[in-house]
Short mmCIF file of C-alpha atoms and ligand atoms in Angstrom, two decimals:
data_model
loop_
_atom_site.label_atom_id
_atom_site.label_comp_id
_atom_site.label_asym_id
_atom_site.label_seq_id
_atom_site.Cartn_x
_atom_site.Cartn_y
_atom_site.Cartn_z
CA MET A 1 -0.49 -34.38 -5.65
CA THR A 2 -4.09 -34.99 -4.64
CA ASP A 3 -7.38 -35.98 -6.12
CA THR A 4 -9.03 -32.69 -5.16
CA ALA A 5 -11.86 -31.49 -7.40
CA MET A 6 -9.85 -28.57 -8.76
CA THR A 7 -6.14 -28.34 -9.38
CA PHE A 8 -4.25 -25.48 -11.01
CA ASP A 9 -0.76 -25.32 -12.40
CA VAL A 10 -0.53 -21.95 -10.66
CA LEU A 11 -2.90 -21.06 -7.86
CA ILE A 12 -2.72 -17.44 -6.72
CA VAL A 13 -4.21 -16.68 -3.32
CA GLY A 14 -5.18 -13.03 -2.94
CA ALA A 15 -6.74 -11.23 -5.90
CA GLY A 16 -5.38 -7.75 -5.21
CA HIS A 17 -2.56 -5.90 -6.95
CA GLY A 18 0.10 -8.58 -6.65
CA GLY A 19 -2.19 -11.53 -7.39
CA ALA A 20 -3.75 -9.91 -10.44
CA GLN A 21 -0.37 -8.82 -11.81
CA ALA A 22 1.05 -12.33 -11.35
CA ALA A 23 -1.71 -13.75 -13.56
CA ILE A 24 -1.33 -10.92 -16.10
CA ALA A 25 2.45 -11.32 -16.29
CA LEU A 26 2.25 -15.10 -16.62
CA ARG A 27 -0.05 -14.81 -19.62
CA GLN A 28 2.03 -11.97 -21.11
CA ARG A 29 4.97 -14.33 -20.96
CA LYS A 30 2.98 -17.06 -22.73
CA PHE A 31 2.56 -19.30 -19.71
CA ALA A 32 0.19 -21.98 -21.05
CA GLY A 33 -0.78 -23.79 -17.85
CA THR A 34 -3.96 -23.33 -15.83
CA ILE A 35 -4.16 -20.32 -13.49
CA GLY A 36 -6.58 -19.89 -10.59
CA LEU A 37 -6.88 -16.45 -8.98
CA LEU A 38 -8.64 -16.84 -5.67
CA GLY A 39 -9.53 -14.05 -3.25
CA ASP A 40 -11.84 -13.45 -0.33
CA GLU A 41 -13.34 -10.23 -1.68
CA PRO A 42 -16.42 -10.59 -3.90
CA GLU A 43 -15.32 -8.20 -6.66
CA LEU A 44 -13.11 -8.48 -9.71
CA PRO A 45 -9.55 -7.42 -8.85
CA TYR A 46 -9.48 -3.65 -8.33
CA GLU A 47 -7.00 -0.88 -7.52
CA ARG A 48 -6.70 -0.11 -3.83
CA PRO A 49 -5.06 3.37 -3.90
CA PRO A 50 -8.21 5.19 -5.13
CA LEU A 51 -10.10 3.93 -2.08
CA SER A 52 -8.72 6.80 0.01
CA LYS A 53 -8.65 9.20 -2.96
CA GLU A 54 -10.96 9.45 -6.00
CA TYR A 55 -13.28 6.59 -5.06
CA LEU A 56 -13.99 7.91 -1.56
CA ALA A 57 -14.43 11.38 -3.06
CA GLY A 58 -17.03 10.00 -5.46
CA ASP A 59 -14.92 11.14 -8.42
CA LYS A 60 -14.35 7.65 -9.87
CA PRO A 61 -16.96 4.90 -10.03
CA PHE A 62 -15.99 1.34 -9.18
CA ASP A 63 -15.77 0.11 -12.77
CA ARG A 64 -13.04 2.67 -13.41
CA ILE A 65 -10.82 1.24 -10.70
CA LEU A 66 -10.90 -2.35 -11.92
CA ILE A 67 -7.40 -3.64 -12.66
CA ARG A 68 -8.78 -5.27 -15.83
CA PRO A 69 -12.33 -5.55 -17.20
CA ALA A 70 -14.20 -8.85 -16.69
CA ALA A 71 -13.63 -9.95 -20.30
CA PHE A 72 -9.86 -9.82 -19.87
CA TRP A 73 -9.82 -12.68 -17.38
CA VAL A 74 -12.07 -14.80 -19.57
CA GLU A 75 -10.00 -14.17 -22.70
CA ARG A 76 -6.75 -14.96 -20.87
CA GLU A 77 -8.27 -18.09 -19.35
CA VAL A 78 -7.60 -17.05 -15.79
CA THR A 79 -10.12 -18.75 -13.51
CA LEU A 80 -11.36 -16.21 -10.99
CA LEU A 81 -12.49 -17.62 -7.66
CA PRO A 82 -13.83 -14.59 -5.77
CA GLY A 83 -15.40 -14.79 -2.34
CA HIS A 84 -13.17 -17.65 -1.18
CA ARG A 85 -10.85 -17.50 1.80
CA VAL A 86 -7.98 -19.92 2.29
CA ALA A 87 -7.90 -21.26 5.85
CA SER A 88 -4.93 -23.59 5.59
CA VAL A 89 -2.15 -24.79 3.35
CA ASP A 90 -0.72 -28.28 3.10
CA SER A 91 2.61 -27.92 1.38
CA SER A 92 3.33 -31.64 1.11
CA ALA A 93 -0.06 -32.46 -0.43
CA HIS A 94 0.12 -29.25 -2.52
CA THR A 95 -3.38 -28.21 -1.50
CA VAL A 96 -5.12 -25.29 0.14
CA THR A 97 -8.30 -25.65 2.14
CA ILE A 98 -11.00 -23.03 1.85
CA THR A 99 -13.06 -21.93 4.86
CA ASP A 100 -16.03 -23.95 3.50
CA GLY A 101 -13.90 -27.11 3.86
CA SER A 102 -13.23 -27.73 0.16
CA THR A 103 -9.70 -28.16 -1.11
CA ILE A 104 -7.92 -26.94 -4.21
CA GLY A 105 -4.71 -28.44 -5.54
CA TYR A 106 -1.75 -26.57 -7.01
CA ARG A 107 1.55 -27.24 -8.64
CA THR A 108 2.81 -23.75 -7.72
CA LEU A 109 1.23 -21.50 -5.12
CA ILE A 110 1.63 -17.72 -5.13
CA TRP A 111 0.62 -16.15 -1.84
CA ALA A 112 -0.47 -12.54 -2.38
CA THR A 113 -2.76 -11.82 0.51
CA GLY A 114 -1.70 -8.31 1.55
CA GLY A 115 -2.71 -7.54 5.10
CA ALA A 116 -5.64 -6.89 7.37
CA PRO A 117 -5.99 -3.42 8.83
CA ARG A 118 -4.67 -3.17 12.36
CA ARG A 119 -7.65 -2.58 14.66
CA LEU A 120 -7.81 -0.53 17.80
CA THR A 121 -8.04 -2.58 20.96
CA CYS A 122 -9.44 0.13 23.25
CA ALA A 123 -13.01 0.30 24.52
CA GLY A 124 -15.44 1.23 21.79
CA HIS A 125 -13.28 -0.06 18.91
CA ASP A 126 -16.19 -2.10 17.55
CA LEU A 127 -18.87 0.58 17.68
CA ARG A 128 -20.86 1.42 14.55
CA GLY A 129 -19.20 4.24 12.69
CA VAL A 130 -15.63 3.01 13.33
CA HIS A 131 -13.98 2.00 10.05
CA SER A 132 -10.77 0.97 8.36
CA VAL A 133 -9.99 1.86 4.75
CA ARG A 134 -8.69 -1.30 3.11
CA THR A 135 -11.44 -2.70 0.90
CA ARG A 136 -14.19 -1.48 -1.36
CA ALA A 137 -16.67 -2.74 1.25
CA ASP A 138 -15.04 -0.52 3.90
CA VAL A 139 -15.33 2.57 1.73
CA ASP A 140 -18.85 1.83 0.51
CA GLN A 141 -19.96 1.59 4.13
CA ILE A 142 -18.23 4.89 4.96
CA MET A 143 -19.91 6.54 1.96
CA ARG A 144 -23.34 5.25 3.04
CA GLU A 145 -22.87 6.83 6.46
CA LEU A 146 -21.38 10.12 5.26
CA ALA A 147 -24.67 11.94 4.71
CA SER A 148 -25.36 11.93 8.44
CA VAL A 149 -21.80 12.79 9.45
CA GLU A 150 -20.75 16.28 10.40
CA ARG A 151 -17.54 15.50 12.22
CA ALA A 152 -15.02 12.84 11.29
CA ILE A 153 -12.06 11.75 13.36
CA VAL A 154 -9.11 10.09 11.67
CA ILE A 155 -6.85 8.06 13.94
CA GLY A 156 -3.39 7.76 12.42
CA GLY A 157 -1.44 10.35 10.45
CA GLY A 158 0.00 8.05 7.79
CA TYR A 159 -0.68 8.38 4.08
CA ILE A 160 -4.07 6.66 4.13
CA GLY A 161 -5.33 8.65 7.11
CA LEU A 162 -4.15 11.95 5.62
CA GLU A 163 -5.64 11.17 2.22
CA ALA A 164 -8.96 10.32 3.82
CA ALA A 165 -8.78 13.54 5.85
CA ALA A 166 -8.23 15.56 2.67
CA VAL A 167 -11.21 13.96 0.92
CA LEU A 168 -13.54 14.31 3.90
CA THR A 169 -12.54 17.97 4.23
CA LYS A 170 -13.32 18.49 0.56
CA LEU A 171 -16.70 16.87 1.17
CA GLY A 172 -17.42 19.54 3.77
CA LYS A 173 -16.88 17.52 6.93
CA HIS A 174 -15.15 18.88 10.00
CA VAL A 175 -12.10 16.64 10.31
CA THR A 176 -9.79 15.91 13.22
CA VAL A 177 -6.59 13.91 12.73
CA LEU A 178 -4.99 12.25 15.75
CA GLU A 179 -1.40 11.07 15.54
CA ALA A 180 0.45 9.43 18.44
CA ALA A 181 3.95 10.31 17.16
CA PRO A 182 5.33 13.85 17.42
CA ARG A 183 4.73 14.36 13.68
CA VAL A 184 2.63 12.87 10.90
CA LEU A 185 4.26 10.48 8.39
CA ALA A 186 7.06 9.92 10.91
CA ARG A 187 7.54 6.29 9.86
CA VAL A 188 8.03 7.08 6.18
CA ALA A 189 9.27 10.65 5.71
CA GLY A 190 11.62 13.30 7.05
CA ALA A 191 10.57 16.20 9.23
CA PRO A 192 10.33 18.84 6.44
CA LEU A 193 7.73 16.77 4.60
CA SER A 194 5.78 16.01 7.79
CA HIS A 195 5.66 19.65 8.81
CA PHE A 196 4.63 20.72 5.32
CA TYR A 197 1.67 18.31 5.33
CA GLU A 198 0.70 19.27 8.87
CA ALA A 199 0.55 22.93 7.79
CA GLU A 200 -1.44 22.07 4.65
CA HIS A 201 -4.06 20.13 6.56
CA ARG A 202 -4.40 22.87 9.15
CA ALA A 203 -4.72 25.47 6.38
CA HIS A 204 -7.63 23.42 5.03
CA GLY A 205 -9.33 23.53 8.41
CA VAL A 206 -8.29 20.13 9.77
CA ASP A 207 -7.83 19.98 13.53
CA LEU A 208 -4.56 18.05 13.42
CA ARG A 209 -3.09 16.91 16.74
CA THR A 210 0.22 15.12 17.13
CA GLY A 211 1.64 13.41 20.21
CA VAL A 212 -1.82 12.41 21.41
CA SER A 213 -3.01 8.98 22.44
CA VAL A 214 -6.51 7.64 22.13
CA GLU A 215 -7.98 6.17 25.28
CA SER A 216 -11.32 4.96 23.91
CA ILE A 217 -14.04 5.50 21.37
CA VAL A 218 -17.07 7.05 23.01
CA GLY A 219 -20.41 5.58 22.01
CA LYS A 220 -24.11 6.20 22.26
CA ASP A 221 -26.73 3.56 21.42
CA GLY A 222 -24.05 1.34 19.88
CA ALA A 223 -22.66 4.03 17.58
CA ALA A 224 -19.52 6.12 17.88
CA CYS A 225 -20.05 9.71 18.92
CA GLY A 226 -16.49 10.74 19.75
CA VAL A 227 -13.00 9.88 20.87
CA ARG A 228 -11.61 10.23 24.38
CA LEU A 229 -7.92 11.09 24.59
CA ALA A 230 -5.58 9.94 27.35
CA ASP A 231 -5.66 13.44 28.87
CA GLY A 232 -9.45 13.19 29.25
CA THR A 233 -10.35 15.44 26.31
CA ILE A 234 -13.41 14.24 24.43
CA LEU A 235 -13.58 15.10 20.73
CA PRO A 236 -17.02 14.73 19.15
CA GLY A 237 -17.31 12.77 15.89
CA GLU A 238 -19.83 10.36 14.36
CA LEU A 239 -17.34 8.80 11.95
CA VAL A 240 -14.01 7.38 13.11
CA ILE A 241 -11.49 6.24 10.53
CA VAL A 242 -8.66 4.09 11.81
CA GLY A 243 -5.51 4.16 9.71
CA ILE A 244 -2.85 2.60 11.90
CA GLY A 245 -1.23 0.11 9.55
CA ILE A 246 -1.78 -3.48 8.56
CA ILE A 247 -1.00 -6.94 9.85
CA PRO A 248 0.26 -9.16 7.03
CA ALA A 249 -2.21 -11.94 6.25
CA VAL A 250 0.16 -14.87 6.52
CA ALA A 251 -1.25 -17.02 9.34
CA PRO A 252 -2.11 -20.04 7.11
CA LEU A 253 1.39 -20.05 5.61
CA LEU A 254 3.15 -19.71 8.96
CA ALA A 255 0.94 -22.49 10.34
CA ALA A 256 2.05 -24.62 7.39
CA GLY A 257 5.65 -24.13 8.52
CA ALA A 258 6.86 -21.19 6.43
CA ASP A 259 9.58 -18.99 7.94
CA GLY A 260 8.38 -15.55 8.90
CA GLY A 261 6.82 -13.40 11.57
CA ASN A 262 6.04 -9.91 10.38
CA GLY A 263 5.09 -11.30 6.99
CA VAL A 264 6.40 -14.43 5.35
CA ASN A 265 10.09 -14.54 4.55
CA VAL A 266 11.08 -14.81 0.92
CA ASP A 267 14.38 -14.74 -0.95
CA ALA A 268 15.28 -12.48 -3.86
CA LEU A 269 13.20 -14.69 -6.17
CA CYS A 270 10.17 -14.43 -3.83
CA ARG A 271 10.47 -18.08 -2.77
CA THR A 272 9.23 -18.93 0.71
CA SER A 273 10.91 -21.66 2.76
CA LEU A 274 8.15 -24.07 1.63
CA PRO A 275 8.50 -25.96 -1.67
CA ASP A 276 6.71 -24.46 -4.70
CA ILE A 277 5.27 -21.60 -2.63
CA PHE A 278 6.06 -17.98 -3.44
CA ALA A 279 4.91 -14.84 -1.64
CA ILE A 280 4.62 -11.33 -3.05
CA GLY A 281 3.38 -7.86 -2.16
CA ASP A 282 2.52 -6.40 1.23
CA CYS A 283 2.82 -9.78 2.97
CA ALA A 284 6.32 -10.66 1.69
CA ALA A 285 9.33 -9.89 3.91
CA HIS A 286 12.12 -9.74 1.36
CA PRO A 287 15.76 -8.64 1.11
CA ASN A 288 15.66 -5.22 -0.54
CA PRO A 289 18.75 -3.81 -2.26
CA TYR A 290 17.48 -0.27 -1.58
CA ALA A 291 17.55 -1.05 2.16
CA ASP A 292 21.13 -2.39 2.06
CA GLY A 293 19.72 -5.89 1.69
CA ALA A 294 17.78 -5.72 4.96
CA ILE A 295 14.65 -7.87 5.20
CA ILE A 296 11.68 -5.53 4.91
CA ARG A 297 8.07 -5.47 3.83
CA LEU A 298 6.94 -2.74 1.46
CA GLU A 299 3.34 -1.68 1.15
CA SER A 300 3.11 -0.28 -2.35
CA VAL A 301 1.65 -1.07 -5.74
CA GLN A 302 5.13 -0.94 -7.25
CA ASN A 303 6.42 -3.65 -4.92
CA ALA A 304 3.39 -5.91 -5.42
CA ASN A 305 3.54 -5.61 -9.21
CA ASP A 306 7.30 -5.99 -9.53
CA GLN A 307 7.45 -8.99 -7.22
CA ALA A 308 4.60 -10.56 -9.21
CA THR A 309 6.66 -10.09 -12.36
CA THR A 310 9.73 -11.62 -10.69
CA VAL A 311 7.74 -14.79 -9.98
CA ALA A 312 6.11 -14.87 -13.42
CA LYS A 313 9.55 -14.60 -15.01
CA LEU A 314 10.91 -17.44 -12.89
CA LEU A 315 7.97 -19.68 -13.76
CA THR A 316 8.56 -19.02 -17.44
CA GLY A 317 12.26 -19.73 -17.32
CA GLU A 318 13.87 -16.36 -16.53
CA GLU A 319 15.61 -16.06 -13.19
CA THR A 320 15.83 -12.34 -12.33
CA PRO A 321 16.20 -11.44 -8.65
CA TYR A 322 13.89 -8.71 -7.41
CA ASP A 323 15.79 -5.42 -7.40
CA ALA A 324 13.25 -2.83 -8.54
CA VAL A 325 13.56 0.78 -7.39
CA PRO A 326 10.83 1.48 -4.83
CA TRP A 327 8.37 4.23 -5.71
CA PHE A 328 5.11 5.44 -4.24
CA TRP A 329 2.65 8.31 -4.53
CA SER A 330 0.06 10.10 -2.42
CA ASN A 331 -2.56 12.66 -3.44
CA GLN A 332 -3.84 15.15 -0.89
CA TYR A 333 -5.78 18.28 -1.90
CA ASP A 334 -4.00 19.59 -5.02
CA LEU A 335 -0.68 18.11 -3.89
CA LYS A 336 0.86 15.22 -5.74
CA LEU A 337 3.60 13.53 -3.76
CA GLN A 338 5.88 11.12 -5.59
CA THR A 339 8.59 9.25 -3.77
CA VAL A 340 11.47 7.20 -5.10
CA GLY A 341 13.92 5.08 -3.11
CA LEU A 342 13.68 4.25 0.57
CA SER A 343 14.65 6.80 3.21
CA ILE A 344 15.33 4.10 5.83
CA GLY A 345 18.32 5.06 8.00
CA TYR A 346 18.94 8.46 6.38
CA ASP A 347 21.42 10.70 8.21
CA ALA A 348 20.90 13.95 6.29
CA VAL A 349 18.04 15.69 4.55
CA VAL A 350 18.43 18.30 1.82
CA LEU A 351 15.53 20.53 0.91
CA ARG A 352 15.37 21.41 -2.77
CA GLY A 353 13.08 24.31 -3.53
CA ASP A 354 10.90 26.52 -1.39
CA VAL A 355 8.20 24.81 0.67
CA ALA A 356 6.12 27.99 0.47
CA THR A 357 5.74 27.53 -3.31
CA ARG A 358 4.16 24.10 -2.69
CA SER A 359 6.55 22.61 -5.22
CA PHE A 360 9.74 21.17 -3.75
CA SER A 361 11.67 17.98 -3.06
CA VAL A 362 13.24 16.46 -0.01
CA THR A 363 16.38 14.46 -0.72
CA TYR A 364 17.57 11.84 1.75
CA LEU A 365 21.24 10.99 2.16
CA LYS A 366 22.99 8.17 3.96
CA HIS A 367 26.77 8.39 4.39
CA GLY A 368 26.67 11.00 1.61
CA HIS A 369 24.77 8.81 -0.88
CA VAL A 370 21.36 9.80 -2.27
CA ILE A 371 18.97 7.06 -1.11
CA ALA A 372 15.53 8.60 -1.67
CA LEU A 373 13.53 11.63 -2.74
CA ASP A 374 10.07 12.85 -1.76
CA CYS A 375 8.83 15.22 -4.46
CA VAL A 376 5.78 17.43 -3.93
CA ASN A 377 4.31 18.81 -7.15
CA ALA A 378 7.79 18.29 -8.58
CA THR A 379 7.53 15.52 -11.14
CA ARG A 380 10.74 16.53 -12.90
CA ASP A 381 12.77 15.98 -9.72
CA TYR A 382 11.00 12.66 -9.20
CA VAL A 383 11.82 11.44 -12.70
CA GLN A 384 15.39 12.71 -12.69
CA GLY A 385 16.07 11.82 -9.06
CA ARG A 386 15.39 8.17 -9.78
CA ALA A 387 18.73 7.92 -11.57
CA LEU A 388 20.51 9.39 -8.55
CA VAL A 389 18.88 6.82 -6.27
CA MET A 390 19.72 3.95 -8.61
CA ALA A 391 23.33 5.12 -8.88
CA HIS A 392 23.57 5.59 -5.11
CA ALA A 393 25.11 8.91 -6.17
CA VAL A 394 27.28 11.06 -3.94
CA ILE A 395 26.34 14.70 -4.61
CA ASP A 396 27.41 17.82 -2.76
CA PRO A 397 24.35 18.83 -0.66
CA ALA A 398 24.75 22.45 -1.80
CA ARG A 399 24.31 21.33 -5.42
CA LEU A 400 21.36 19.13 -4.52
CA ALA A 401 19.68 22.13 -2.95
CA ASP A 402 20.30 24.34 -6.00
CA THR A 403 17.12 24.28 -8.10
CA ALA A 404 18.95 26.08 -10.91
CA ILE A 405 20.78 22.79 -11.59
CA PRO A 406 18.52 20.00 -12.88
CA LEU A 407 19.07 16.73 -11.03
CA LYS A 408 19.84 14.96 -14.30
CA GLU A 409 22.97 17.10 -14.69
CA MET A 410 24.35 16.06 -11.35
CA LEU A 411 25.27 12.48 -12.20
CA SER A 412 27.73 13.37 -14.88
CA VAL A 413 29.81 15.68 -12.66
P1 LIG B 1 -3.86 -6.48 -1.68
O1 LIG B 1 -3.94 -5.59 -2.86
O2 LIG B 1 -4.26 -6.01 -0.37
O3 LIG B 1 -4.55 -7.86 -2.05
C1 LIG B 1 -4.63 -8.93 -1.14
C2 LIG B 1 -5.96 -9.64 -1.31
O4 LIG B 1 -5.89 -10.91 -0.66
C3 LIG B 1 -7.11 -8.88 -0.66
O5 LIG B 1 -8.22 -8.87 -1.50
C4 LIG B 1 -7.37 -9.72 0.60
O6 LIG B 1 -8.70 -9.58 1.06
C5 LIG B 1 -7.08 -11.10 0.08
N1 LIG B 1 -6.84 -12.14 1.10
C6 LIG B 1 -6.21 -11.99 2.30
N2 LIG B 1 -6.16 -13.18 2.96
C7 LIG B 1 -6.75 -14.08 2.16
C8 LIG B 1 -7.00 -15.48 2.29
N3 LIG B 1 -6.61 -16.19 3.35
N4 LIG B 1 -7.67 -16.10 1.28
C9 LIG B 1 -8.08 -15.41 0.17
N5 LIG B 1 -7.86 -14.10 0.00
C10 LIG B 1 -7.20 -13.43 0.98
N6 LIG B 1 0.17 2.07 -2.66
C11 LIG B 1 0.80 2.91 -3.51
O7 LIG B 1 1.81 2.53 -4.09
N7 LIG B 1 0.32 4.18 -3.71
C12 LIG B 1 -0.80 4.63 -3.09
O8 LIG B 1 -1.21 5.78 -3.29
C13 LIG B 1 -1.49 3.74 -2.21
N8 LIG B 1 -2.65 4.12 -1.60
C14 LIG B 1 -3.34 3.22 -0.84
C15 LIG B 1 -4.57 3.59 -0.31
C16 LIG B 1 -5.30 2.67 0.44
C17 LIG B 1 -6.62 3.07 1.01
C18 LIG B 1 -4.78 1.37 0.68
C19 LIG B 1 -5.56 0.38 1.50
C20 LIG B 1 -3.57 1.01 0.16
C21 LIG B 1 -2.83 1.93 -0.61
N9 LIG B 1 -1.61 1.57 -1.18
C22 LIG B 1 -0.96 2.44 -2.02
C23 LIG B 1 -0.99 0.28 -0.90
C24 LIG B 1 -1.30 -0.73 -2.00
O9 LIG B 1 -2.67 -0.72 -2.29
C25 LIG B 1 -0.86 -2.09 -1.52
O10 LIG B 1 0.53 -2.05 -1.29
C26 LIG B 1 -1.18 -3.16 -2.56
O11 LIG B 1 -2.57 -3.29 -2.70
C27 LIG B 1 -0.57 -4.47 -2.14
O12 LIG B 1 -0.95 -5.47 -3.02
P2 LIG B 1 -1.07 -6.97 -2.48
O13 LIG B 1 -1.41 -7.80 -3.67
O14 LIG B 1 0.10 -7.32 -1.66
O15 LIG B 1 -2.31 -6.94 -1.47
#
């Protein structure tokens, strides 16, 4: 160990969902050592999902999206170190170095840094008016500019892009969504769900274009004024939102020698290849039982929280490998999507219910087993379908499609 000014029994780097939950779970489990929760954002730990939903819409103020109020951290004796960015890690000295050159020591390090939004690389990517949606600062800047925006262009038809499109539409903006793949949500959902959301956005007036590639952002006086497509079309827009994924923030750990690439590799107990260093959340490439044990990264609150709990348990004497059922949600317009399981590698899709009623579920099968459900305004299916996913159940597709039979009755047959 070192003689650095500050040393914590547990130092958590990244004060987002995973980092905050790690500190919360440690104290819940009566961990009595010192805890430092360090993050590069200036705020108290806050919830990220509302950034593209209620917070952007102006329906929830910032203090209502805090993970815990300020007093909580004081009472639980968690030392918050906001506004600090770790530049490097020395795993033999058990220290991290902050960008200002100071060092902090640790006995155990939990790396919970999420990811940085992937940026465009084309001409005009750095013009004023081009934004990501990852932090409160991103969204506050978007909100400041909104008053002078008539047309918004969203690049990327994933959940965050589509949620932002729904909010901006509600705020009266003319919205265009540009997706390079042949359908929106192609990376995470089956075709019925993609086509349903495409139709919904169009019905709300969104100019949604799939199979298009962006050539550049067009600017005037240093500010964005549109997007040029590869076919030469120019779409006018003063606000450009880029939602094309994240790059896991693991450079300091990889430089310190940790195994990884697309994220840092961890085992089922969230241990990296470096001694006394764990990684959790969006940045952790882990073996997931719901992906047949494949090494994947998940970008969800569920995954960040449950991995945080796995580490907290281990540090308080309970070794429980991470095996939580993945779940996720997305709110667009009056549609509440809830997903359970992972649809990776599905070979059949069963539609349950009528898409036209705007309440239905899509069930994903692999070799006959139920591996995931996407439920739109269908909370009962979501709740009951979870058991099918956990049981890896084999159910006749005709029964799955029959809404007269509740999903909970299917397991027993
Ligand atoms: P984060 O919550 O991203 O926290 C990481 C923190 O570490 C950040 O503050 C980051 O700035 C900081 N950091 C990075 N590098 C360093 C460094 N070197 N030093 C110090 N600090 C550092 N998930 C859902 O399940 N449902 C949803 O509806 C949903 N909606 C979303 C909407 C938006 C707009 C976004 C951006 C995400 C959404 N997600 C949703 C995903 C979810 O928010 C993430 O999966 C979750 O936040 C991951 O938690 P994390 O702790 O891994 O990372």
